[in-house]
Amino acid sequence: MTTILVDADGCPVINETIAVAKEYDLPCILICDTAHEMHREGAETITVSKGADAVDFVLVNRIKKGDIVVTQDYGLAAMALAKQGLPLDQNGRWFTNENIDQLLAARHKAQKIRRAGGRLRGPKKRTADQTEDFVLSLRKLCDTFPTN
């Protein structure tokens, strides 16, 4: 059975993800560190110690072929793809083998600029349309699975 795994540290669509998981009768697991500890009805929560990429490593070790992974982390998305998971971000964009290399290259370039003392613009304020796009994309992904 497909499971929805959520990189829950700072994820703005946790409640929407749980709601869609309930619609499709899919298990939902939130993985967070102790700085972001949370508990939501309708989802299992796994809390890990704080540490660089601690959540990512726990999450990636749980991925099975066909699991949905909600994350905004390109590196985690790449690892999910390698394990035949189905990653998407909080705006509903699907990470694929066709787009992940370009996204990782852009992330690397931005890191180099920041390390050199450069500044980049932060993300724009989240909109209701982005949340709606996420829900529609997650439902579309869930529609590809046979009913349980």
Short mmCIF file of C-alpha atoms in Angstrom, two decimals:
data_model
loop_
_atom_site.label_atom_id
_atom_site.label_comp_id
_atom_site.label_asym_id
_atom_site.label_seq_id
_atom_site.Cartn_x
_atom_site.Cartn_y
_atom_site.Cartn_z
CA MET A 1 0.00 0.00 0.00
CA THR A 2 1.17 3.49 -0.82
CA THR A 3 2.11 5.68 2.13
CA ILE A 4 2.36 9.47 2.16
CA LEU A 5 5.56 10.56 3.92
CA VAL A 6 5.88 14.23 4.87
CA ASP A 7 9.10 16.12 5.53
CA ALA A 8 7.15 18.01 8.18
CA ASP A 9 9.77 20.53 9.37
CA GLY A 10 8.35 23.83 8.14
CA CYS A 11 5.87 22.19 5.75
CA PRO A 12 2.92 24.55 5.11
CA VAL A 13 0.55 21.85 3.78
CA ILE A 14 0.48 19.29 6.58
CA ASN A 15 -3.25 19.56 7.29
CA GLU A 16 -4.10 19.42 3.57
CA THR A 17 -1.91 16.35 3.12
CA ILE A 18 -3.62 14.56 6.00
CA ALA A 19 -7.05 15.45 4.58
CA VAL A 20 -6.18 14.02 1.15
CA ALA A 21 -4.67 10.91 2.76
CA LYS A 22 -7.98 10.36 4.57
CA GLU A 23 -9.94 10.82 1.31
CA TYR A 24 -7.90 8.07 -0.32
CA ASP A 25 -7.58 5.91 2.79
CA LEU A 26 -3.78 6.14 2.67
CA PRO A 27 -1.51 6.12 5.70
CA CYS A 28 0.22 9.44 6.34
CA ILE A 29 3.45 9.76 8.30
CA LEU A 30 4.83 13.10 9.47
CA ILE A 31 8.55 13.14 10.17
CA CYS A 32 9.94 16.10 12.11
CA ASP A 33 12.74 16.94 14.50
CA THR A 34 12.39 17.95 18.14
CA ALA A 35 12.43 21.66 17.20
CA HIS A 36 9.26 21.19 15.12
CA GLU A 37 7.53 18.43 17.07
CA MET A 38 3.86 18.07 16.17
CA HIS A 39 0.98 15.67 16.45
CA ARG A 40 -2.03 15.69 14.15
CA GLU A 41 -5.08 13.47 14.19
CA GLY A 42 -5.10 11.20 11.15
CA ALA A 43 -1.33 10.88 10.86
CA GLU A 44 1.46 9.03 12.57
CA THR A 45 4.27 11.29 13.77
CA ILE A 46 7.90 10.28 13.98
CA THR A 47 10.08 12.74 15.89
CA VAL A 48 13.85 12.56 15.46
CA SER A 49 16.72 14.33 17.19
CA LYS A 50 17.80 17.67 15.79
CA GLY A 51 20.68 17.46 13.40
CA ALA A 52 21.63 18.27 9.85
CA ASP A 53 19.48 16.13 7.55
CA ALA A 54 18.30 13.89 10.41
CA VAL A 55 14.69 14.01 9.19
CA ASP A 56 15.79 13.38 5.60
CA PHE A 57 17.69 10.21 6.48
CA VAL A 58 14.84 8.76 8.55
CA LEU A 59 12.35 9.59 5.81
CA VAL A 60 14.42 8.19 2.94
CA ASN A 61 14.98 4.94 4.84
CA ARG A 62 11.19 4.46 5.04
CA ILE A 63 10.44 5.01 1.35
CA LYS A 64 9.08 2.06 -0.58
CA LYS A 65 8.45 1.99 -4.33
CA GLY A 66 5.37 4.12 -5.09
CA ASP A 67 5.28 6.03 -1.79
CA ILE A 68 4.43 9.72 -2.04
CA VAL A 69 6.95 12.10 -0.46
CA VAL A 70 5.98 15.70 0.34
CA THR A 71 9.12 17.85 0.61
CA GLN A 72 10.56 21.13 -0.50
CA ASP A 73 14.11 19.75 -0.27
CA TYR A 74 15.59 18.98 -3.69
CA GLY A 75 18.21 16.64 -2.22
CA LEU A 76 15.56 14.58 -0.43
CA ALA A 77 13.46 14.57 -3.60
CA ALA A 78 16.43 13.16 -5.54
CA MET A 79 16.90 10.39 -2.96
CA ALA A 80 13.16 9.63 -3.08
CA LEU A 81 13.33 9.31 -6.86
CA ALA A 82 16.29 6.94 -6.54
CA LYS A 83 14.12 4.72 -4.30
CA GLN A 84 11.23 4.95 -6.82
CA GLY A 85 9.21 7.25 -4.58
CA LEU A 86 6.95 9.97 -5.93
CA PRO A 87 8.10 13.32 -4.52
CA LEU A 88 6.21 16.58 -4.84
CA ASP A 89 6.69 19.97 -3.26
CA GLN A 90 4.34 22.13 -1.19
CA ASN A 91 3.14 23.91 -4.34
CA GLY A 92 2.19 20.71 -6.15
CA ARG A 93 5.23 20.47 -8.44
CA TRP A 94 6.22 16.88 -9.07
CA PHE A 95 9.91 16.11 -8.90
CA THR A 96 10.89 13.80 -11.77
CA ASN A 97 14.00 12.27 -13.24
CA GLU A 98 13.60 14.85 -16.02
CA ASN A 99 13.67 17.96 -13.78
CA ILE A 100 15.69 17.01 -10.69
CA ASP A 101 19.15 17.58 -12.17
CA GLN A 102 18.26 21.13 -13.20
CA LEU A 103 16.80 21.87 -9.77
CA LEU A 104 19.86 20.49 -7.97
CA ALA A 105 22.16 22.53 -10.25
CA ALA A 106 20.20 25.71 -9.47
CA ARG A 107 20.42 24.94 -5.74
CA HIS A 108 24.17 24.42 -6.02
CA LYS A 109 24.59 27.72 -7.88
CA ALA A 110 22.58 29.57 -5.22
CA GLN A 111 24.72 28.00 -2.46
CA LYS A 112 27.89 29.17 -4.21
CA ILE A 113 26.52 32.72 -4.45
CA ARG A 114 25.60 32.75 -0.74
CA ARG A 115 28.99 31.32 0.30
CA ALA A 116 30.68 34.09 -1.66
CA GLY A 117 28.72 36.67 0.34
CA GLY A 118 26.02 37.24 -2.24
CA ARG A 119 22.38 37.66 -1.37
CA LEU A 120 19.38 36.14 -3.05
CA ARG A 121 15.73 36.97 -2.72
CA GLY A 122 13.75 34.78 -0.38
CA PRO A 123 10.53 33.05 -1.34
CA LYS A 124 7.41 35.11 -1.97
CA LYS A 125 4.60 35.03 0.56
CA ARG A 126 2.57 31.84 0.26
CA THR A 127 -0.79 32.17 -1.48
CA ALA A 128 -4.04 30.25 -1.20
CA ASP A 129 -3.65 29.35 -4.89
CA GLN A 130 -0.39 27.54 -4.12
CA THR A 131 -2.11 25.46 -1.46
CA GLU A 132 -4.97 24.70 -3.85
CA ASP A 133 -2.47 23.67 -6.54
CA PHE A 134 -0.79 21.35 -4.05
CA VAL A 135 -4.09 19.66 -3.11
CA LEU A 136 -5.08 19.21 -6.77
CA SER A 137 -1.66 17.77 -7.62
CA LEU A 138 -1.68 15.39 -4.64
CA ARG A 139 -5.19 14.18 -5.54
CA LYS A 140 -4.12 13.66 -9.16
CA LEU A 141 -1.19 11.58 -7.95
CA CYS A 142 -3.43 9.56 -5.61
CA ASP A 143 -5.89 8.96 -8.46
CA THR A 144 -3.20 6.92 -10.24
CA PHE A 145 -3.39 4.22 -7.55
CA PRO A 146 -6.02 1.47 -7.49
CA THR A 147 -8.62 1.92 -4.78
CA ASN A 148 -7.86 0.04 -1.60
#
